[in-house]
Short mmCIF file of C-alpha atoms in Angstrom, two decimals:
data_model
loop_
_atom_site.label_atom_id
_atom_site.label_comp_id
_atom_site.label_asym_id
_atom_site.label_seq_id
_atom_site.Cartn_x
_atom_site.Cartn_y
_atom_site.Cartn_z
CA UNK M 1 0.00 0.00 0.00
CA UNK M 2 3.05 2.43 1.09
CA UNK M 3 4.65 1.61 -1.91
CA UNK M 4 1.60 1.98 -4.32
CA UNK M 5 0.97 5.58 -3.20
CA UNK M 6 4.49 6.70 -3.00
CA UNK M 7 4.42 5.80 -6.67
CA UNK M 8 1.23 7.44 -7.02
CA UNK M 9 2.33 10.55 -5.33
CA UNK M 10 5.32 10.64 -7.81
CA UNK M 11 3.38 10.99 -10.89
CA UNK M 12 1.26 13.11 -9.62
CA UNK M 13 3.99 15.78 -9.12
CA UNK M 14 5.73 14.73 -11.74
CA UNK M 15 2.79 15.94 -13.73
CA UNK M 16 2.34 19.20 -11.49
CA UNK M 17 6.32 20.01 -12.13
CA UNK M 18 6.50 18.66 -15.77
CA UNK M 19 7.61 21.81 -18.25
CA UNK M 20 4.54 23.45 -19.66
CA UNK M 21 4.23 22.44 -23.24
CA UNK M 22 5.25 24.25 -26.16
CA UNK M 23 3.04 26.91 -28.34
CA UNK M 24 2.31 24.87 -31.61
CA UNK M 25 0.27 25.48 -34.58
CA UNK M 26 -2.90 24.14 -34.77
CA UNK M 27 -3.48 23.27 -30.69
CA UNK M 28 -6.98 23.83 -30.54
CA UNK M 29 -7.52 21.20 -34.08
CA UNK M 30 -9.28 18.81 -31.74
CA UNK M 31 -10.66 20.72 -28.79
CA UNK M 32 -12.12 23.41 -30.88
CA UNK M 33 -11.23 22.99 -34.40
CA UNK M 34 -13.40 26.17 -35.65
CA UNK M 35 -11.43 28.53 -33.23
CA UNK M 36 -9.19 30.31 -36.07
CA UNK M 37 -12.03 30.38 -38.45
CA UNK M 38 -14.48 32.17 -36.08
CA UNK M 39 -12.13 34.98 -35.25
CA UNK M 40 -11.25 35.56 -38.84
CA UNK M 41 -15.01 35.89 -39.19
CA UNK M 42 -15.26 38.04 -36.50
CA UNK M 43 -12.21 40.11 -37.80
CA UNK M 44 -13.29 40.30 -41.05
CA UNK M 45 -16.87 41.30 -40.35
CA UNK M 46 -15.68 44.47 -37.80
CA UNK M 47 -12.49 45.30 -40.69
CA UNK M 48 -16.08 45.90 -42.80
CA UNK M 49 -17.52 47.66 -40.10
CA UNK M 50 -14.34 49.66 -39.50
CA UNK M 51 -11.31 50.10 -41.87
CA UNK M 52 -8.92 50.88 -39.16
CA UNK M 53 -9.63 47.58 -37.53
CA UNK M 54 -6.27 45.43 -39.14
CA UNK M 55 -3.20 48.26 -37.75
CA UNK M 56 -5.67 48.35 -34.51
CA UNK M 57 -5.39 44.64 -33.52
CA UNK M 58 -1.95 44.53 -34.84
CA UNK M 59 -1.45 47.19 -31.92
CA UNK M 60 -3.24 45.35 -29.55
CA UNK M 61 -1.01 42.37 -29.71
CA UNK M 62 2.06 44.58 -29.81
CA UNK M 63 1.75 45.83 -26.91
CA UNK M 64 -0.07 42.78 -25.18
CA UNK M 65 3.61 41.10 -25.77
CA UNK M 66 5.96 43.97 -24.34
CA UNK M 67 3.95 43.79 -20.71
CA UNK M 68 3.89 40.82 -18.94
CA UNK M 69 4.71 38.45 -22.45
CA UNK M 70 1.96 37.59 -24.71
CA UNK M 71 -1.43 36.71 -21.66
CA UNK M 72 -3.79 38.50 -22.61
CA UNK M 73 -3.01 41.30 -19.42
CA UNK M 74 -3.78 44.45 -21.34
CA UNK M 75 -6.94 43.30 -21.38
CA UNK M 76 -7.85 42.74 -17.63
CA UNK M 77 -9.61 46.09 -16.26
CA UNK M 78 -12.57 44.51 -13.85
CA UNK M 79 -11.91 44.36 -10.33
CA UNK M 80 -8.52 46.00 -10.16
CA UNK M 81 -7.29 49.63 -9.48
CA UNK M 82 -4.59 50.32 -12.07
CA UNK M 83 -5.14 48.26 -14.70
CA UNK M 84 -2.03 47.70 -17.34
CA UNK M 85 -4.78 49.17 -20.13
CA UNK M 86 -4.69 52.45 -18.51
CA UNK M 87 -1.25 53.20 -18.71
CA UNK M 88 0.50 55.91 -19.85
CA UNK M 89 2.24 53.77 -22.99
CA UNK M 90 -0.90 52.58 -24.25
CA UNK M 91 -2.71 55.19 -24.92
CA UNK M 92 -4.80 55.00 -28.00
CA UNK M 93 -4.69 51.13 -27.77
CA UNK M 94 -8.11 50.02 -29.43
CA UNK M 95 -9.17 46.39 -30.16
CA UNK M 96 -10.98 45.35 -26.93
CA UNK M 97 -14.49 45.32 -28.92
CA UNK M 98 -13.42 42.76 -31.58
CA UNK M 99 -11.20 40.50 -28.92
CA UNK M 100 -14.17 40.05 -26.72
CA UNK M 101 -16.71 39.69 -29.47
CA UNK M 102 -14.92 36.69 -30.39
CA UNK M 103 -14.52 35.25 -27.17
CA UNK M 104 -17.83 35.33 -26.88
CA UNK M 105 -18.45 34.02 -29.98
CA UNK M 106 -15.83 31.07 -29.02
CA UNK M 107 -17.28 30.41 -25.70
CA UNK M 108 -21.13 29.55 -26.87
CA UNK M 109 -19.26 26.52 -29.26
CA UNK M 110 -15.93 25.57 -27.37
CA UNK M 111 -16.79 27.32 -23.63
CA UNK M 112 -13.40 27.20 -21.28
CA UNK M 113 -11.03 26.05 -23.94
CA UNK M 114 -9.37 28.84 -25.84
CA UNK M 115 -7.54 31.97 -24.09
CA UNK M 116 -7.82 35.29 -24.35
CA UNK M 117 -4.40 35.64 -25.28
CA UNK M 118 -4.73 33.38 -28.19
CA UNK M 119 -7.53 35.40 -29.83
CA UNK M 120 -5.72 38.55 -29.79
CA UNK M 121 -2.67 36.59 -31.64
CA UNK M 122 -5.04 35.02 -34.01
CA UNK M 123 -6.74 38.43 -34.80
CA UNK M 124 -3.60 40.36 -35.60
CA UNK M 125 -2.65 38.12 -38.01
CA UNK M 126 -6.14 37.86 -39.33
CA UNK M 127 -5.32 42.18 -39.48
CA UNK M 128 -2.34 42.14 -41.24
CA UNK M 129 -3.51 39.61 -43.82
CA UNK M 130 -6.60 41.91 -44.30
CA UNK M 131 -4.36 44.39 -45.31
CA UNK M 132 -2.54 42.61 -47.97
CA UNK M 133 0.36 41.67 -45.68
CA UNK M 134 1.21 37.77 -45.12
CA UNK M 135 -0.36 35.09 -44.51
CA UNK M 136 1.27 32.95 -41.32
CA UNK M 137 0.67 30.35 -39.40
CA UNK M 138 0.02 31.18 -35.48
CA UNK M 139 0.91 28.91 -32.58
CA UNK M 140 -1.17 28.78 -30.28
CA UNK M 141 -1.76 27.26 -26.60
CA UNK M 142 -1.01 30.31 -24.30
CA UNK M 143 -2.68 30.87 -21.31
CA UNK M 144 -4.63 33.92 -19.84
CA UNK M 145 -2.46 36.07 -17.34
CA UNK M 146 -3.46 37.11 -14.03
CA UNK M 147 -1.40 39.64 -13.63
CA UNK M 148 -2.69 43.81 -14.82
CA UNK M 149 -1.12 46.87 -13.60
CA UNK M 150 -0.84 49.84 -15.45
CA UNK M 151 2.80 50.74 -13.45
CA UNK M 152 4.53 47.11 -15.58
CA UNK M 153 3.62 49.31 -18.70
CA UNK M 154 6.56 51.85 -17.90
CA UNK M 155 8.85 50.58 -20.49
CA UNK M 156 7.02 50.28 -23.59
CA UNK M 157 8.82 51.69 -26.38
CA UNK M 158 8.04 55.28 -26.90
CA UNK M 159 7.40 57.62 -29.88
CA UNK M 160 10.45 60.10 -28.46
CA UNK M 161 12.93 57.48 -27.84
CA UNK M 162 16.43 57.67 -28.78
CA UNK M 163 17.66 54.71 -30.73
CA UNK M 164 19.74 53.09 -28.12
CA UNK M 165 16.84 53.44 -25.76
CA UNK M 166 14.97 51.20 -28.14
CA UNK M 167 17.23 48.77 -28.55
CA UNK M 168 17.65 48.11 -25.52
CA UNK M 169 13.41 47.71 -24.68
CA UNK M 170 13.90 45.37 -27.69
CA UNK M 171 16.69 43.29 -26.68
CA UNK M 172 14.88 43.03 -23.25
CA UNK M 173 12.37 40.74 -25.46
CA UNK M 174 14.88 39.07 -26.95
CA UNK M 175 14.07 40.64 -30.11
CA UNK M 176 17.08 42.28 -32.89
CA UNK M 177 18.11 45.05 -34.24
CA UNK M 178 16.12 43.95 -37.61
CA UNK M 179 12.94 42.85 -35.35
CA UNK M 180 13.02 46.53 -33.84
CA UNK M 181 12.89 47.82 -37.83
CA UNK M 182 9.72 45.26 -38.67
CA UNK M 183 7.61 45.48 -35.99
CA UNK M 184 8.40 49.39 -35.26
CA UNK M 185 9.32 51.09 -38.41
CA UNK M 186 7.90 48.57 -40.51
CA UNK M 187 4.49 47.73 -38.68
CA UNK M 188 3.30 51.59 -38.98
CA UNK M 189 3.15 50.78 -42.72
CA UNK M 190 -0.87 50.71 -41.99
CA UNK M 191 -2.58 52.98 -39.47
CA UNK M 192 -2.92 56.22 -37.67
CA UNK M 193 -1.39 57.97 -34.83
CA UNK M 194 -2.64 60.92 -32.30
CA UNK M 195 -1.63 63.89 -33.09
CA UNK M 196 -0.13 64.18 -29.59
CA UNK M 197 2.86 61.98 -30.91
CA UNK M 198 4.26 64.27 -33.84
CA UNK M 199 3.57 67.59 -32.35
CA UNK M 200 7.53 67.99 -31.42
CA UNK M 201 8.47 66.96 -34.89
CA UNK M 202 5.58 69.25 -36.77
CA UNK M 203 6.73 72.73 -34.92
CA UNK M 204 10.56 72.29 -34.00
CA UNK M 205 11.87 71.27 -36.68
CA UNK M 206 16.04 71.78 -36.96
CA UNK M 207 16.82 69.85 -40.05
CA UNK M 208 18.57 67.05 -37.71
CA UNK M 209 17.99 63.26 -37.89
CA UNK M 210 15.00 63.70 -35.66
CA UNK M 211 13.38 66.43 -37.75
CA UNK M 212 10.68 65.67 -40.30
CA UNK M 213 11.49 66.39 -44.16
CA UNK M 214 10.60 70.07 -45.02
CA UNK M 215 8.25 68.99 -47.91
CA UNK M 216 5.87 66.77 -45.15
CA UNK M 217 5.56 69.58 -42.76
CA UNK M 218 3.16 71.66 -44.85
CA UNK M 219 0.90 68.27 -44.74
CA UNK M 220 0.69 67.57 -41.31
CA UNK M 221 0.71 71.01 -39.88
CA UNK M 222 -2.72 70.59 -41.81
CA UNK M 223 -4.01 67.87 -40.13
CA UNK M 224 -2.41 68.53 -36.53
CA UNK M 225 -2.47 72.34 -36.27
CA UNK M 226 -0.96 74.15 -33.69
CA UNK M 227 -3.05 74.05 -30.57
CA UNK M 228 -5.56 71.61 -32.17
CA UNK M 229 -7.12 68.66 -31.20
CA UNK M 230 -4.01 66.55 -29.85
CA UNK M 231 -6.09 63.50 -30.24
CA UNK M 232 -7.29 63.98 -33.91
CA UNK M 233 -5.44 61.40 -35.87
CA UNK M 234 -3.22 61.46 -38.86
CA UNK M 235 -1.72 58.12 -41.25
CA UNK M 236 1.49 56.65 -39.95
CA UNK M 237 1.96 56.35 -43.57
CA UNK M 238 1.12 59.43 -45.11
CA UNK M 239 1.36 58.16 -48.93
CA UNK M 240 -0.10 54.08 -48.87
CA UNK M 241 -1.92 54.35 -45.22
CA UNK M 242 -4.33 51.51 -45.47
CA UNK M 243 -1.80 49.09 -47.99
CA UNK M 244 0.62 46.29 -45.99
CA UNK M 245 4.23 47.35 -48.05
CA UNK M 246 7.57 48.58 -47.59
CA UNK M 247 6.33 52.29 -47.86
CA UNK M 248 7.11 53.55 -44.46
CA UNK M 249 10.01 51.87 -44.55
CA UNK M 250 10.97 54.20 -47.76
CA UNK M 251 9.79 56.94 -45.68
CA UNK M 252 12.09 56.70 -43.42
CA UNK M 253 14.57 56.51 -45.68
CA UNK M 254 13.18 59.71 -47.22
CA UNK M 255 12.79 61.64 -44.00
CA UNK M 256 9.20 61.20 -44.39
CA UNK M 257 8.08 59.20 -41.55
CA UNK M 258 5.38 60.69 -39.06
CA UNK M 259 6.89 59.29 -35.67
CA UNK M 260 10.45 60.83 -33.93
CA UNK M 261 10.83 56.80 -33.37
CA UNK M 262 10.74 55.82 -36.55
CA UNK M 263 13.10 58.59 -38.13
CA UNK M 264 15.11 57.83 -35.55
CA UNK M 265 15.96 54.01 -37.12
CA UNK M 266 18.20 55.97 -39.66
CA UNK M 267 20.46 57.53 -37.51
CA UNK M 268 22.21 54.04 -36.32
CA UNK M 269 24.81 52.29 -39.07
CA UNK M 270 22.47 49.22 -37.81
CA UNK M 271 19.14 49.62 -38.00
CA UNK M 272 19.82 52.45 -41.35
CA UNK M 273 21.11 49.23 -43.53
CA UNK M 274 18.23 47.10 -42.46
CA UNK M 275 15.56 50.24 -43.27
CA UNK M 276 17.68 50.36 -46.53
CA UNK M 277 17.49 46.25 -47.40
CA UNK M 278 13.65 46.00 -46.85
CA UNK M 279 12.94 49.58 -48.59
CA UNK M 280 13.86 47.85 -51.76
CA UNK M 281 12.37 44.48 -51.01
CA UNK M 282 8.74 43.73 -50.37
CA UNK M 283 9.23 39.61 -50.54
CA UNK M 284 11.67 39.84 -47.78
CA UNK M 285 10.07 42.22 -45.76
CA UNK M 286 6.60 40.61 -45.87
CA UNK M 287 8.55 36.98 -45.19
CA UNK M 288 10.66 38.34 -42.49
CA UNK M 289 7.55 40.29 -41.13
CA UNK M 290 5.83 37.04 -40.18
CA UNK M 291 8.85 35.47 -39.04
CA UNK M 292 9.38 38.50 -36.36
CA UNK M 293 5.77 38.02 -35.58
CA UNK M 294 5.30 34.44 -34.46
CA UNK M 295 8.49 35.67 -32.74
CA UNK M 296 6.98 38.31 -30.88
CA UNK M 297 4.39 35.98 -29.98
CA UNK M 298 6.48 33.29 -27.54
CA UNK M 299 7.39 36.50 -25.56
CA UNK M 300 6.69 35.86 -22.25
CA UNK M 301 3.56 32.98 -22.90
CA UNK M 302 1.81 31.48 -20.35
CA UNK M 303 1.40 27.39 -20.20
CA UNK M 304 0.34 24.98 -17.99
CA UNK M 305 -0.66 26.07 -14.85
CA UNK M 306 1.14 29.21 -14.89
CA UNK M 307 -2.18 30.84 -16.21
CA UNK M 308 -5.98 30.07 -17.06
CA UNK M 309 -8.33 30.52 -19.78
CA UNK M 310 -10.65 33.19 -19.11
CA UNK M 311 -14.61 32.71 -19.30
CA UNK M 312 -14.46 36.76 -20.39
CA UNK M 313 -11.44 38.53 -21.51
CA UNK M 314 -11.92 41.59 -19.49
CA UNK M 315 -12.02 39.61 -15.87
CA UNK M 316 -10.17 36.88 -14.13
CA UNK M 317 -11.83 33.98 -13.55
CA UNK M 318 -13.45 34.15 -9.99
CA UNK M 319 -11.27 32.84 -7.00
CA UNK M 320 -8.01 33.09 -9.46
CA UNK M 321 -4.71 35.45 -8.40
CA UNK M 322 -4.52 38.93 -9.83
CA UNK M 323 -1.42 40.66 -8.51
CA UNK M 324 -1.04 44.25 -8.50
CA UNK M 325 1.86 46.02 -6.45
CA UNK M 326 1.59 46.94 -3.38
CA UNK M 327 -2.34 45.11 -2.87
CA UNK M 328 -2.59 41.81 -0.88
CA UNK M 329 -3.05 38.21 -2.84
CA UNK M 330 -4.43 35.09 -2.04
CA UNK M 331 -3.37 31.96 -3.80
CA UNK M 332 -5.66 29.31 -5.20
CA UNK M 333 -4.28 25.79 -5.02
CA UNK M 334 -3.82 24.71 -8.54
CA UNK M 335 -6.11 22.04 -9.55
CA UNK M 336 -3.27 18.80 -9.16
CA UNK M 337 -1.25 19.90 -6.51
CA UNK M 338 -5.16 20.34 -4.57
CA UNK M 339 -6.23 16.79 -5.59
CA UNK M 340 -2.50 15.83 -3.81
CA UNK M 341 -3.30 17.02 -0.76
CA UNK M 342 -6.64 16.04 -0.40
CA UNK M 343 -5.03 12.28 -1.60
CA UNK M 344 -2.68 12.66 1.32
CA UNK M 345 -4.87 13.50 3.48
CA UNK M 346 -7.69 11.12 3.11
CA UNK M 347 -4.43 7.94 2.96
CA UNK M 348 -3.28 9.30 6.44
CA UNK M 349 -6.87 9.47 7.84
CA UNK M 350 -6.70 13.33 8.39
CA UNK M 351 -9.93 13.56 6.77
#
């Protein structure tokens, strides 16, 4: 008897401590094997709705990745103070509608099986193929967060970085010089900006790197006028704004791009020759595009037990542990390591 429940005991934690498994593609093929399609439905039918939807929900999961890896956090608001979705660095972030319209559309077919976390991956590449960018594969299998807090948002790259600056907040990710160029430079080939972001560029401009092209000024002084609405938006791309190409890439180049971040790319000897390689080569950008995004996507991913799937994407599931600094937590048992203590117990007549 001893010896059957020490072995017993053993595989249990040996299934508690295993390492979570891996993302893969196609992980919800027999659980819920009309997951992708419904969100492309769901993305495709609000993209209708809304033209602005594809750079939107590539935003989204941009910035779901840089706090807290790729869980779904920036979506959390109910029930805690400082959400992460209020923070300063993601301001403007948009998407919420269309990720919990299709968790709700996921839940009435496949209810408790696919994350939060997962949708928003699944709908930004939905996005970018809406816009004529490529078409990738997406692993999937993360698990919901539990952690939101608008203070983990303080080092999201920002629109008046220096270069170095965002290298490093890149190589914190573990992403490259050439990853910073795609999914910075390269990703605001679609979509808008606040007005906000380009006022330093629009009305002091000293002909340095961080200076907007004479000829552009005329354009956006237009659109963002001097003690206008600072929210009003203008295209990130000011010549192909709703086309997936190498254009703001060739902005750059030009000293045509909108954001100080982006003109900023050309003023290292690194990140200038990989502007200059995918200005001139739309194959290899849109390859290397999706390769930096399934990337981008392993960042920080929840598996096993180290997170849940969400019945709603705005809420933790009830009794679960949401951390925010400086607020007390309770733990919930996970589900195995609970079923080996009650085991215990009941074998040593406790209970």
């Amino acid at each position: 008897m001893a010896s059957s429940f020490f072995l017993f005991v053993v595989a249990l934690l040996a299934v508690q401590f295993m390492s979570p498994h891996a993302l893969r593609v196609g992980f919800y093929s027999e659980t819920c094997p009309n997951a992708e399609a419904i969100v492309s439905q769901v993305v495709n039918r609000a993209a209708i709705n809304n033209p602005r939807v594809p750079p939107i929900l590539l935003r989204l999961h941009f910035h779901d990745c840089f706090v807290e890896g790729c869980d779904g956090s920036i979506l959390l608001t109910k029930g805690i103070d400082q959400p992460e979705q209020k923070a300063v660095g993601h301001q403007g972030v948009q998407g919420f509608v269309e990720i919990a319209s299709a968790k709700q559309a996921l839940e009435s077919v496949c209810p408790g099986i696919v994350s939060c976390a997962d949708i928003v991956a699944m709908a930004a590449r939905d996005a970018i193929a809406l816009a004529g960018g490529p078409v990738y594969a997406v692993e999937t299998g993360r698990k919901d967060g539990m952690v939101s807090n608008s203070l983990l948002a303080a080092d999201m790259p920002e629109s008046q970085d220096s270069v170095d600056v965002l290298k490093s907040k890149f190589f914190s990710k573990g992403l490259s010089e050439a990853e910073l160029v795609i999914l910075s430079g390269g990703a605001h080939t679609i979509g808008t900006t606040a007005c906000f972001f380009v006022t330093d560029r629009l009305y002091t401009f000293g002909g340095g790197v961080n200076a907007s092209d004479p000829d552009l000024l005329p354009s956006l002084k237009s659109q963002c006028p001097r003690g206008g609405d600072i929210l009003a938006r203008t295209s990130l791309d000011q010549v192909t704004s709703t086309v997936f190409d190498v254009q703001s890439l060739r902005n750059i180049r030009s000293g045509f791009s909108v954001l100080p971040s982006d003109a900023i790319l050309y003023s290292d000897r690194v990140t200038r020759s990989v502007v200059d390689t995918y200005a001139v080569d739309d194959s290899t950008f849109a390859r290397d595009f999706a390769v930096a995004m399934v990337k981008m996507g392993r960042i920080g991913v929840k598996t096993g037990d180290s997170g849940e799937i969400r019945r709603v994407c705005d809420a933790a599931n009830q009794g679960q542990l949401i951390i925010t600094p400086g607020a007390s937590m309770k733990l919930k048992p996970p589900p195995l390591m609970a079923a080996w203590w009650l085991m215990y117990a009941v074998v040593l007549g406790i209970i």
